[in-house]
Amino acid sequence: MEAGYGGAYVPGQPLPVRVRVAADRLLAGNLEVSTGGPSTSVAIEVPGGSEKEFLVLVSTSTVGDTLTVTARLPGEGDGAGRATAGVSPLADAEVVGLLPGALAGRPLPGATTLAVDAGTARFVALGPAELEGAPASLQALRTIGVGADELARQAPSVRAGLLRWVETGGRLLVDAGPGDGAVAGLPDGWQPGPGGRARAGGGEVRLTAGAMAAGRWAGLVEPTARPTQDVRRVGGPPLGDALARDAGFRVPELSWLVAFLAVYVVVVGPGLYALLRRRQRPELAWAAIPVVAVVFAGTAWAGGRGLRTDTESVHGTVLATGAHGATAATWLGFSSRGGGSVDLTYPDGWVAATAERDVTQGSPLRGVRVTASGTRATLPLDAGQFGLVSARGPAGEAGPLAVTARSESDGRATGTIRNDTGMALHDVGVLLGQGAVSVGRLDPGEEKSWTVEAGRWQGGPPPELQLWGPDRFGPGGETSFTNIALLEAGRRAGVVSFDNGDAVGVGWTDAYRPPVRASGRTARPDGRTLVVGTSPVSPAGPRHPDVSIRRETVRATGGLASLFRFSFSPADRPVEASRLRLSSSFFPLEVWTGDGWAAVECSDPRCQAGAAAGFAQPACPPGVPCPIPVRPAPNGPPIGPGGPVADAALPAGAVRDGVVYVRAPSGVPPFVGDAGIVLREAA
């Protein structure tokens, strides 16, 4: 058994487990794979004297623990019928998947250095099983290498999965040169120009000019984005609470419960005693006390029944759309009056999981079974219980929320947003950096223009609150379509991100229903869906405005950013380091020049304080944005969010192949383009 890729996995993303079975007799039944929670099983059949390989996708938590994966053959216990392997969260190593065309007959390379001093690259071979399961089976990989014409030679379903993987943030290395013509199988808008790079949705396509086939791996792979903890974001209630509220559950006020209990104690105690004593019939207490108990129990039952509706299921879904398909992450809540279980069936390609208790107060599944007709799971429910499960998979029937974005000057972008989802969208808006603009309702096929002032974070509300307002983020959001708990759950699951410098279009609908069957019938849960579409910002002139420079956090420690990647589009437009300025409230900083890290020279006294001065995060009430406290610079005013910003010139060699890497000391918050570090090109 091999778990993950190179022994690593991405927390919150499906974990691929490859199991090779060699049988000396006919073996048939269910292969079970578990990471300590509910097991995932697939039906297998291996003839005697043969060997087969099976790929099983297992859900993982966003917590990021080291996992022990166990696989068991049908009817087998320990020994040859059982295998274990350990996997760890992806750290500094970049795991790169290679198709056969990228190797060109050479053996798989060993670990090698990255293009920047930020870890190593490890390589794994991708087989038919991984490719057929794309994009879900590839989420543990952020870089994949293919031969010059290998993409076009893939089956249409495999090519579609690879393109969707790129669109959601993957880096595709193609072993062709800029002068070799168009890359077969790539969309026209993703074709690299003379610079050998092109943005592709949230990802990137890069030409390697035969380096992979020649075995030149050192310095070829670049570090990729890592999730960070952004303290600007607004917290919210657990998603389970929000969905239960949508389903009609209400929790009585504590004062009501205390008053009810007090009345019962008074009636059954001194009240009955005084009444029966006055009538001189104390023996009636044997009958009166049970009668009072029955009356109060009936009253409590009727009152409790009124605290919920007859809704049996509810959902919250995040639908990430693009030109090459859509991915849905859905959280389903089910209620039961008398107890029992709900049998769930998801379409082929979906991965079901128990919703995380730390995020959504989920309920454990009894088991997940992958069959030819789809993914099945059983959710046990006690009487009166509200249970929650999660799942993700392709939503091919949904069209994109298409966004275009252009910029002519720093801090400002314009574009269009078009609704091709086939559903009416409400509370639609566009977010970019720390700016947000509302465009209202978008009917199917409708398109509107937008303009965003990206701005710089000054310790105020994040763009979500600018767009929808704090009064729109109640626990259930009964008076509007918006739901902050669902938004936060989507961010934790890695389905939506507002932090990579792209323009993000968002809208809400109640028309979407997740494709799930419950206990043999099509489920039609009420709920809300957040629809998301993203677009890079293109420069409208020869200069690169700051909002058109893509910003990614490629390394982070303890939730704090430490290494940033800035890339230009189009990459073939020359950019000179002498024309660039690094604008930041935090210094000292370093940039990669190819030979090592070079300090950014800054004569401004404010540059001397930097992150080394220490920025402690205060405790803030839930749902309240936390400002980062600032400390005074040795010879100047305070620095940090809301404080002055210093500009510094970049040293020679800082721009390499249209990319700039900036390293910050530990303790700098991950505000890449909004408050912490901004890269600008001089006018």
Short mmCIF file of N, CA and C in Angstrom, two decimals, residues 489-632:
data_model
loop_
_atom_site.label_atom_id
_atom_site.label_comp_id
_atom_site.label_asym_id
_atom_site.label_seq_id
_atom_site.Cartn_x
_atom_site.Cartn_y
_atom_site.Cartn_z
N ALA A 489 -16.57 27.68 6.21
CA ALA A 489 -16.36 26.24 5.99
C ALA A 489 -15.75 25.99 4.63
N GLY A 490 -16.18 26.74 3.61
CA GLY A 490 -15.60 26.59 2.29
C GLY A 490 -14.14 27.00 2.25
N ARG A 491 -13.77 28.03 2.99
CA ARG A 491 -12.37 28.46 3.05
C ARG A 491 -11.52 27.39 3.73
N ARG A 492 -12.02 26.83 4.84
CA ARG A 492 -11.25 25.80 5.54
C ARG A 492 -11.06 24.56 4.68
N ALA A 493 -12.07 24.24 3.88
CA ALA A 493 -11.99 23.05 3.03
C ALA A 493 -11.17 23.29 1.77
N GLY A 494 -10.69 24.52 1.56
CA GLY A 494 -9.86 24.82 0.40
C GLY A 494 -10.64 24.94 -0.89
N VAL A 495 -11.96 25.10 -0.82
CA VAL A 495 -12.77 25.21 -2.03
C VAL A 495 -12.80 26.65 -2.54
N VAL A 496 -12.67 27.61 -1.64
CA VAL A 496 -12.71 29.01 -2.03
C VAL A 496 -11.59 29.75 -1.30
N SER A 497 -10.98 30.71 -1.99
CA SER A 497 -9.92 31.51 -1.39
C SER A 497 -10.02 32.94 -1.91
N PHE A 498 -9.80 33.90 -1.02
CA PHE A 498 -9.81 35.31 -1.40
C PHE A 498 -8.42 35.92 -1.29
N ASP A 499 -7.38 35.09 -1.13
CA ASP A 499 -6.10 35.61 -0.69
C ASP A 499 -4.96 35.47 -1.70
N ASN A 500 -5.27 35.20 -2.97
CA ASN A 500 -4.17 35.02 -3.93
C ASN A 500 -4.06 36.15 -4.94
N GLY A 501 -4.75 37.25 -4.71
CA GLY A 501 -4.62 38.40 -5.58
C GLY A 501 -5.52 38.39 -6.79
N ASP A 502 -6.36 37.37 -6.98
CA ASP A 502 -7.27 37.33 -8.11
C ASP A 502 -8.59 38.02 -7.75
N ALA A 503 -9.34 38.38 -8.79
CA ALA A 503 -10.69 38.90 -8.60
C ALA A 503 -11.63 37.72 -8.39
N VAL A 504 -12.44 37.78 -7.35
CA VAL A 504 -13.33 36.67 -6.98
C VAL A 504 -14.77 37.15 -7.07
N GLY A 505 -15.54 36.51 -7.94
CA GLY A 505 -16.97 36.78 -8.02
C GLY A 505 -17.73 35.81 -7.13
N VAL A 506 -18.69 36.31 -6.37
CA VAL A 506 -19.46 35.48 -5.44
C VAL A 506 -20.94 35.81 -5.57
N GLY A 507 -21.77 34.81 -5.39
CA GLY A 507 -23.21 34.99 -5.41
C GLY A 507 -23.89 33.86 -4.66
N TRP A 508 -25.10 34.08 -4.24
CA TRP A 508 -25.83 33.10 -3.42
C TRP A 508 -27.11 32.69 -4.13
N THR A 509 -27.50 31.43 -3.93
CA THR A 509 -28.73 30.93 -4.51
C THR A 509 -29.34 29.86 -3.62
N ASP A 510 -30.65 29.70 -3.72
CA ASP A 510 -31.33 28.60 -3.05
C ASP A 510 -31.86 27.59 -4.05
N ALA A 511 -31.45 27.73 -5.33
CA ALA A 511 -31.96 26.86 -6.38
C ALA A 511 -31.15 25.58 -6.54
N TYR A 512 -29.90 25.56 -6.06
CA TYR A 512 -29.06 24.38 -6.25
C TYR A 512 -29.42 23.30 -5.24
N ARG A 513 -29.43 22.05 -5.69
CA ARG A 513 -29.63 20.90 -4.81
C ARG A 513 -28.48 19.93 -5.03
N PRO A 514 -27.79 19.52 -3.99
CA PRO A 514 -26.69 18.56 -4.16
C PRO A 514 -27.22 17.24 -4.70
N PRO A 515 -26.46 16.58 -5.59
CA PRO A 515 -26.93 15.34 -6.21
C PRO A 515 -26.78 14.14 -5.29
N VAL A 516 -27.68 14.00 -4.34
CA VAL A 516 -27.59 12.92 -3.36
C VAL A 516 -28.95 12.26 -3.23
N ARG A 517 -28.92 10.95 -3.03
CA ARG A 517 -30.13 10.20 -2.73
C ARG A 517 -30.09 9.79 -1.26
N ALA A 518 -31.22 9.94 -0.59
CA ALA A 518 -31.32 9.61 0.82
C ALA A 518 -32.35 8.51 1.00
N SER A 519 -31.88 7.36 1.53
CA SER A 519 -32.75 6.21 1.76
C SER A 519 -33.53 5.81 0.52
N GLY A 520 -32.83 5.81 -0.62
CA GLY A 520 -33.42 5.31 -1.84
C GLY A 520 -34.19 6.31 -2.66
N ARG A 521 -34.34 7.53 -2.21
CA ARG A 521 -35.06 8.53 -2.99
C ARG A 521 -34.21 9.79 -3.11
N THR A 522 -34.48 10.54 -4.16
CA THR A 522 -33.71 11.77 -4.40
C THR A 522 -33.97 12.77 -3.28
N ALA A 523 -32.92 13.22 -2.64
CA ALA A 523 -33.06 14.20 -1.57
C ALA A 523 -33.25 15.59 -2.16
N ARG A 524 -34.15 16.34 -1.59
CA ARG A 524 -34.39 17.72 -2.01
C ARG A 524 -34.25 18.65 -0.81
N PRO A 525 -33.06 18.71 -0.23
CA PRO A 525 -32.92 19.53 0.99
C PRO A 525 -32.99 21.02 0.67
N ASP A 526 -33.63 21.75 1.57
CA ASP A 526 -33.57 23.20 1.48
C ASP A 526 -32.17 23.65 1.89
N GLY A 527 -31.80 24.84 1.48
CA GLY A 527 -30.50 25.34 1.88
C GLY A 527 -30.01 26.47 1.02
N ARG A 528 -28.75 26.80 1.20
CA ARG A 528 -28.11 27.91 0.50
C ARG A 528 -26.85 27.42 -0.19
N THR A 529 -26.53 28.03 -1.29
CA THR A 529 -25.33 27.69 -2.03
C THR A 529 -24.55 28.95 -2.34
N LEU A 530 -23.26 28.93 -2.03
CA LEU A 530 -22.36 30.02 -2.40
C LEU A 530 -21.68 29.65 -3.71
N VAL A 531 -21.89 30.43 -4.74
CA VAL A 531 -21.30 30.18 -6.06
C VAL A 531 -20.11 31.12 -6.23
N VAL A 532 -18.97 30.55 -6.68
CA VAL A 532 -17.73 31.31 -6.75
C VAL A 532 -17.12 31.16 -8.14
N GLY A 533 -16.59 32.25 -8.67
CA GLY A 533 -15.81 32.24 -9.90
C GLY A 533 -14.65 33.20 -9.76
N THR A 534 -13.48 32.85 -10.26
CA THR A 534 -12.29 33.68 -10.09
C THR A 534 -11.67 34.01 -11.43
N SER A 535 -10.90 35.10 -11.43
CA SER A 535 -10.19 35.52 -12.63
C SER A 535 -8.95 36.30 -12.24
N PRO A 536 -7.81 36.04 -12.88
CA PRO A 536 -6.65 36.91 -12.67
C PRO A 536 -6.92 38.29 -13.24
N VAL A 537 -6.20 39.27 -12.74
CA VAL A 537 -6.36 40.65 -13.20
C VAL A 537 -5.29 40.92 -14.26
N SER A 538 -5.71 41.32 -15.45
CA SER A 538 -4.78 41.59 -16.54
C SER A 538 -4.44 43.07 -16.59
N PRO A 539 -3.19 43.42 -16.87
CA PRO A 539 -2.84 44.84 -17.03
C PRO A 539 -3.43 45.39 -18.32
N ALA A 540 -3.96 46.59 -18.27
CA ALA A 540 -4.58 47.20 -19.44
C ALA A 540 -3.58 47.97 -20.29
N GLY A 541 -2.37 48.20 -19.78
CA GLY A 541 -1.36 48.94 -20.52
C GLY A 541 -0.01 48.25 -20.41
N PRO A 542 1.06 48.94 -20.79
CA PRO A 542 2.40 48.33 -20.73
C PRO A 542 2.91 48.13 -19.31
N ARG A 543 2.39 48.88 -18.36
CA ARG A 543 2.84 48.77 -16.98
C ARG A 543 1.98 47.75 -16.23
N HIS A 544 2.58 47.10 -15.22
CA HIS A 544 1.86 46.15 -14.38
C HIS A 544 1.35 46.86 -13.12
N PRO A 545 0.06 47.18 -13.02
CA PRO A 545 -0.46 47.72 -11.75
C PRO A 545 -0.34 46.66 -10.65
N ASP A 546 -0.31 47.12 -9.41
CA ASP A 546 -0.08 46.18 -8.32
C ASP A 546 -1.15 45.11 -8.23
N VAL A 547 -2.41 45.42 -8.57
CA VAL A 547 -3.47 44.42 -8.45
C VAL A 547 -3.40 43.37 -9.56
N SER A 548 -2.58 43.61 -10.59
CA SER A 548 -2.43 42.61 -11.65
C SER A 548 -1.28 41.66 -11.38
N ILE A 549 -0.51 41.90 -10.33
CA ILE A 549 0.61 41.02 -9.96
C ILE A 549 0.07 39.98 -8.98
N ARG A 550 0.06 38.72 -9.42
CA ARG A 550 -0.50 37.67 -8.56
C ARG A 550 0.37 37.48 -7.34
N ARG A 551 -0.27 37.34 -6.18
CA ARG A 551 0.43 37.24 -4.91
C ARG A 551 0.01 35.94 -4.23
N GLU A 552 0.97 35.13 -3.87
CA GLU A 552 0.69 33.85 -3.24
C GLU A 552 1.60 33.65 -2.04
N THR A 553 1.06 33.08 -0.97
CA THR A 553 1.87 32.66 0.17
C THR A 553 2.33 31.24 -0.10
N VAL A 554 3.62 31.04 -0.33
CA VAL A 554 4.12 29.72 -0.70
C VAL A 554 4.77 28.99 0.48
N ARG A 555 4.99 29.65 1.56
CA ARG A 555 5.44 28.99 2.77
C ARG A 555 4.86 29.75 3.95
N ALA A 556 4.48 29.01 4.99
CA ALA A 556 3.95 29.63 6.19
C ALA A 556 4.33 28.77 7.38
N THR A 557 4.56 29.42 8.51
CA THR A 557 4.92 28.73 9.74
C THR A 557 3.95 29.14 10.83
N GLY A 558 3.27 28.16 11.40
CA GLY A 558 2.35 28.46 12.49
C GLY A 558 1.24 29.40 12.08
N GLY A 559 0.81 29.34 10.81
CA GLY A 559 -0.25 30.21 10.35
C GLY A 559 0.23 31.59 9.95
N LEU A 560 1.53 31.89 10.11
CA LEU A 560 2.06 33.19 9.75
C LEU A 560 2.90 33.07 8.49
N ALA A 561 2.76 34.05 7.61
CA ALA A 561 3.43 33.99 6.32
C ALA A 561 4.92 34.22 6.48
N SER A 562 5.70 33.52 5.64
CA SER A 562 7.14 33.72 5.68
C SER A 562 7.75 33.83 4.29
N LEU A 563 7.11 33.31 3.24
CA LEU A 563 7.65 33.38 1.89
C LEU A 563 6.53 33.65 0.91
N PHE A 564 6.71 34.69 0.10
CA PHE A 564 5.68 35.11 -0.85
C PHE A 564 6.20 35.02 -2.27
N ARG A 565 5.32 34.72 -3.20
CA ARG A 565 5.64 34.64 -4.62
C ARG A 565 4.80 35.65 -5.38
N PHE A 566 5.46 36.50 -6.14
CA PHE A 566 4.79 37.48 -6.98
C PHE A 566 5.07 37.12 -8.43
N SER A 567 4.04 37.00 -9.24
CA SER A 567 4.22 36.66 -10.65
C SER A 567 3.48 37.67 -11.52
N PHE A 568 4.05 37.91 -12.72
CA PHE A 568 3.52 38.91 -13.63
C PHE A 568 2.80 38.23 -14.79
N SER A 569 1.77 38.90 -15.29
CA SER A 569 1.05 38.40 -16.45
C SER A 569 0.77 39.57 -17.39
N PRO A 570 1.07 39.44 -18.70
CA PRO A 570 1.71 38.25 -19.28
C PRO A 570 3.18 38.17 -18.88
N ALA A 571 3.67 36.92 -18.74
CA ALA A 571 5.02 36.71 -18.24
C ALA A 571 6.08 37.12 -19.24
N ASP A 572 5.71 37.23 -20.53
CA ASP A 572 6.71 37.55 -21.54
C ASP A 572 6.96 39.05 -21.66
N ARG A 573 6.20 39.87 -20.91
CA ARG A 573 6.44 41.31 -20.94
C ARG A 573 7.59 41.61 -19.98
N PRO A 574 8.73 42.09 -20.47
CA PRO A 574 9.90 42.25 -19.60
C PRO A 574 9.62 43.17 -18.42
N VAL A 575 10.13 42.79 -17.27
CA VAL A 575 10.02 43.58 -16.05
C VAL A 575 11.41 43.72 -15.47
N GLU A 576 11.85 44.94 -15.25
CA GLU A 576 13.18 45.19 -14.71
C GLU A 576 13.08 45.41 -13.20
N ALA A 577 14.01 44.79 -12.48
CA ALA A 577 14.01 44.93 -11.02
C ALA A 577 14.18 46.39 -10.60
N SER A 578 14.90 47.17 -11.41
CA SER A 578 15.14 48.58 -11.04
C SER A 578 13.85 49.39 -11.04
N ARG A 579 12.82 48.91 -11.73
CA ARG A 579 11.56 49.64 -11.78
C ARG A 579 10.57 49.20 -10.71
N LEU A 580 10.96 48.20 -9.92
CA LEU A 580 10.05 47.66 -8.92
C LEU A 580 10.33 48.25 -7.54
N ARG A 581 9.26 48.39 -6.78
CA ARG A 581 9.36 48.86 -5.41
C ARG A 581 8.58 47.90 -4.51
N LEU A 582 9.17 47.60 -3.37
CA LEU A 582 8.54 46.74 -2.39
C LEU A 582 7.94 47.64 -1.31
N SER A 583 6.64 47.67 -1.25
CA SER A 583 5.94 48.53 -0.31
C SER A 583 5.43 47.69 0.85
N SER A 584 5.83 48.06 2.07
CA SER A 584 5.48 47.21 3.21
C SER A 584 5.45 48.00 4.50
N SER A 585 4.66 47.49 5.43
CA SER A 585 4.68 48.00 6.80
C SER A 585 5.59 47.15 7.68
N PHE A 586 6.18 46.10 7.10
CA PHE A 586 6.99 45.17 7.88
C PHE A 586 8.34 44.98 7.22
N PHE A 587 9.40 45.22 7.95
CA PHE A 587 10.77 45.00 7.49
C PHE A 587 11.55 44.40 8.67
N PRO A 588 12.70 43.76 8.45
CA PRO A 588 13.46 43.64 7.20
C PRO A 588 12.90 42.53 6.31
N LEU A 589 13.19 42.65 5.01
CA LEU A 589 12.75 41.68 4.02
C LEU A 589 13.93 41.26 3.16
N GLU A 590 13.80 40.08 2.50
CA GLU A 590 14.82 39.58 1.60
C GLU A 590 14.17 39.10 0.31
N VAL A 591 14.92 39.15 -0.78
CA VAL A 591 14.43 38.64 -2.06
C VAL A 591 15.44 37.64 -2.61
N TRP A 592 14.94 36.69 -3.41
CA TRP A 592 15.78 35.67 -4.00
C TRP A 592 16.36 36.18 -5.31
N THR A 593 17.65 36.06 -5.48
CA THR A 593 18.32 36.56 -6.69
C THR A 593 18.89 35.44 -7.55
N GLY A 594 18.66 34.19 -7.18
CA GLY A 594 19.22 33.08 -7.92
C GLY A 594 20.48 32.55 -7.26
N ASP A 595 21.27 33.43 -6.67
CA ASP A 595 22.48 33.03 -5.97
C ASP A 595 22.27 32.92 -4.46
N GLY A 596 21.15 33.42 -3.99
CA GLY A 596 20.88 33.41 -2.57
C GLY A 596 19.90 34.50 -2.21
N TRP A 597 19.67 34.68 -0.92
CA TRP A 597 18.76 35.71 -0.44
C TRP A 597 19.52 37.02 -0.24
N ALA A 598 18.99 38.09 -0.80
CA ALA A 598 19.60 39.42 -0.69
C ALA A 598 18.68 40.33 0.10
N ALA A 599 19.26 41.08 1.01
CA ALA A 599 18.47 41.99 1.83
C ALA A 599 17.94 43.14 0.99
N VAL A 600 16.73 43.55 1.28
CA VAL A 600 16.13 44.72 0.63
C VAL A 600 16.61 45.95 1.38
N GLU A 601 17.38 46.77 0.70
CA GLU A 601 17.91 47.97 1.33
C GLU A 601 16.83 49.02 1.45
N CYS A 602 16.67 49.56 2.65
CA CYS A 602 15.65 50.58 2.90
C CYS A 602 16.24 51.60 3.87
N SER A 603 16.36 52.83 3.41
CA SER A 603 16.95 53.87 4.24
C SER A 603 15.95 54.50 5.18
N ASP A 604 14.67 54.28 4.95
CA ASP A 604 13.63 54.83 5.81
C ASP A 604 13.78 54.24 7.21
N PRO A 605 13.83 55.06 8.27
CA PRO A 605 13.98 54.51 9.62
C PRO A 605 12.84 53.57 10.02
N ARG A 606 11.70 53.71 9.37
CA ARG A 606 10.59 52.82 9.71
C ARG A 606 10.87 51.38 9.32
N CYS A 607 11.80 51.18 8.38
CA CYS A 607 12.13 49.83 7.95
C CYS A 607 12.84 49.04 9.03
N GLN A 608 13.34 49.71 10.05
CA GLN A 608 14.16 49.02 11.03
C GLN A 608 13.35 48.28 12.07
N ALA A 609 12.07 48.59 12.19
CA ALA A 609 11.27 47.94 13.23
C ALA A 609 10.92 46.53 12.81
N GLY A 610 10.17 46.40 11.71
CA GLY A 610 9.89 45.11 11.10
C GLY A 610 9.17 44.14 12.02
N ALA A 611 9.09 42.93 11.50
CA ALA A 611 8.40 41.89 12.25
C ALA A 611 9.19 41.47 13.47
N ALA A 612 10.53 41.70 13.46
CA ALA A 612 11.35 41.29 14.59
C ALA A 612 10.97 42.02 15.87
N ALA A 613 10.27 43.17 15.73
CA ALA A 613 9.85 43.90 16.92
C ALA A 613 8.80 43.12 17.70
N GLY A 614 8.12 42.17 17.02
CA GLY A 614 7.15 41.33 17.71
C GLY A 614 5.75 41.90 17.60
N PHE A 615 4.85 41.13 17.03
CA PHE A 615 3.47 41.55 16.89
C PHE A 615 2.60 40.49 17.52
N ALA A 616 2.16 40.74 18.74
CA ALA A 616 1.34 39.77 19.45
C ALA A 616 -0.12 39.95 19.04
N GLN A 617 -0.82 38.84 18.85
CA GLN A 617 -2.22 38.90 18.47
C GLN A 617 -3.10 38.91 19.71
N PRO A 618 -3.90 39.96 19.92
CA PRO A 618 -4.76 40.01 21.11
C PRO A 618 -5.95 39.07 20.96
N ALA A 619 -6.55 38.74 22.08
CA ALA A 619 -7.78 37.95 22.05
C ALA A 619 -8.94 38.87 21.72
N CYS A 620 -9.79 38.45 20.80
CA CYS A 620 -10.94 39.25 20.39
C CYS A 620 -12.20 38.41 20.49
N PRO A 621 -13.34 39.03 20.78
CA PRO A 621 -14.59 38.26 20.85
C PRO A 621 -14.89 37.59 19.52
N PRO A 622 -15.60 36.45 19.53
CA PRO A 622 -15.93 35.77 18.27
C PRO A 622 -16.70 36.70 17.33
N GLY A 623 -16.32 36.69 16.08
CA GLY A 623 -17.00 37.49 15.07
C GLY A 623 -16.51 38.92 14.97
N VAL A 624 -15.54 39.31 15.80
CA VAL A 624 -15.02 40.68 15.77
C VAL A 624 -13.64 40.67 15.15
N PRO A 625 -13.41 41.43 14.07
CA PRO A 625 -12.07 41.45 13.46
C PRO A 625 -11.03 41.92 14.46
N CYS A 626 -9.89 41.24 14.49
CA CYS A 626 -8.82 41.57 15.43
C CYS A 626 -7.80 42.47 14.76
N PRO A 627 -7.60 43.69 15.22
CA PRO A 627 -6.50 44.49 14.67
C PRO A 627 -5.17 43.98 15.17
N ILE A 628 -4.16 44.10 14.33
CA ILE A 628 -2.81 43.73 14.74
C ILE A 628 -2.18 44.92 15.46
N PRO A 629 -1.76 44.76 16.71
CA PRO A 629 -1.16 45.90 17.41
C PRO A 629 0.16 46.28 16.77
N VAL A 630 0.47 47.56 16.81
CA VAL A 630 1.72 48.03 16.23
C VAL A 630 2.65 48.47 17.36
N ARG A 631 3.95 48.42 17.05
CA ARG A 631 4.95 48.87 18.00
C ARG A 631 5.77 49.96 17.34
N PRO A 632 6.20 50.94 18.08
CA PRO A 632 6.91 52.07 17.47
C PRO A 632 8.25 51.67 16.91
#
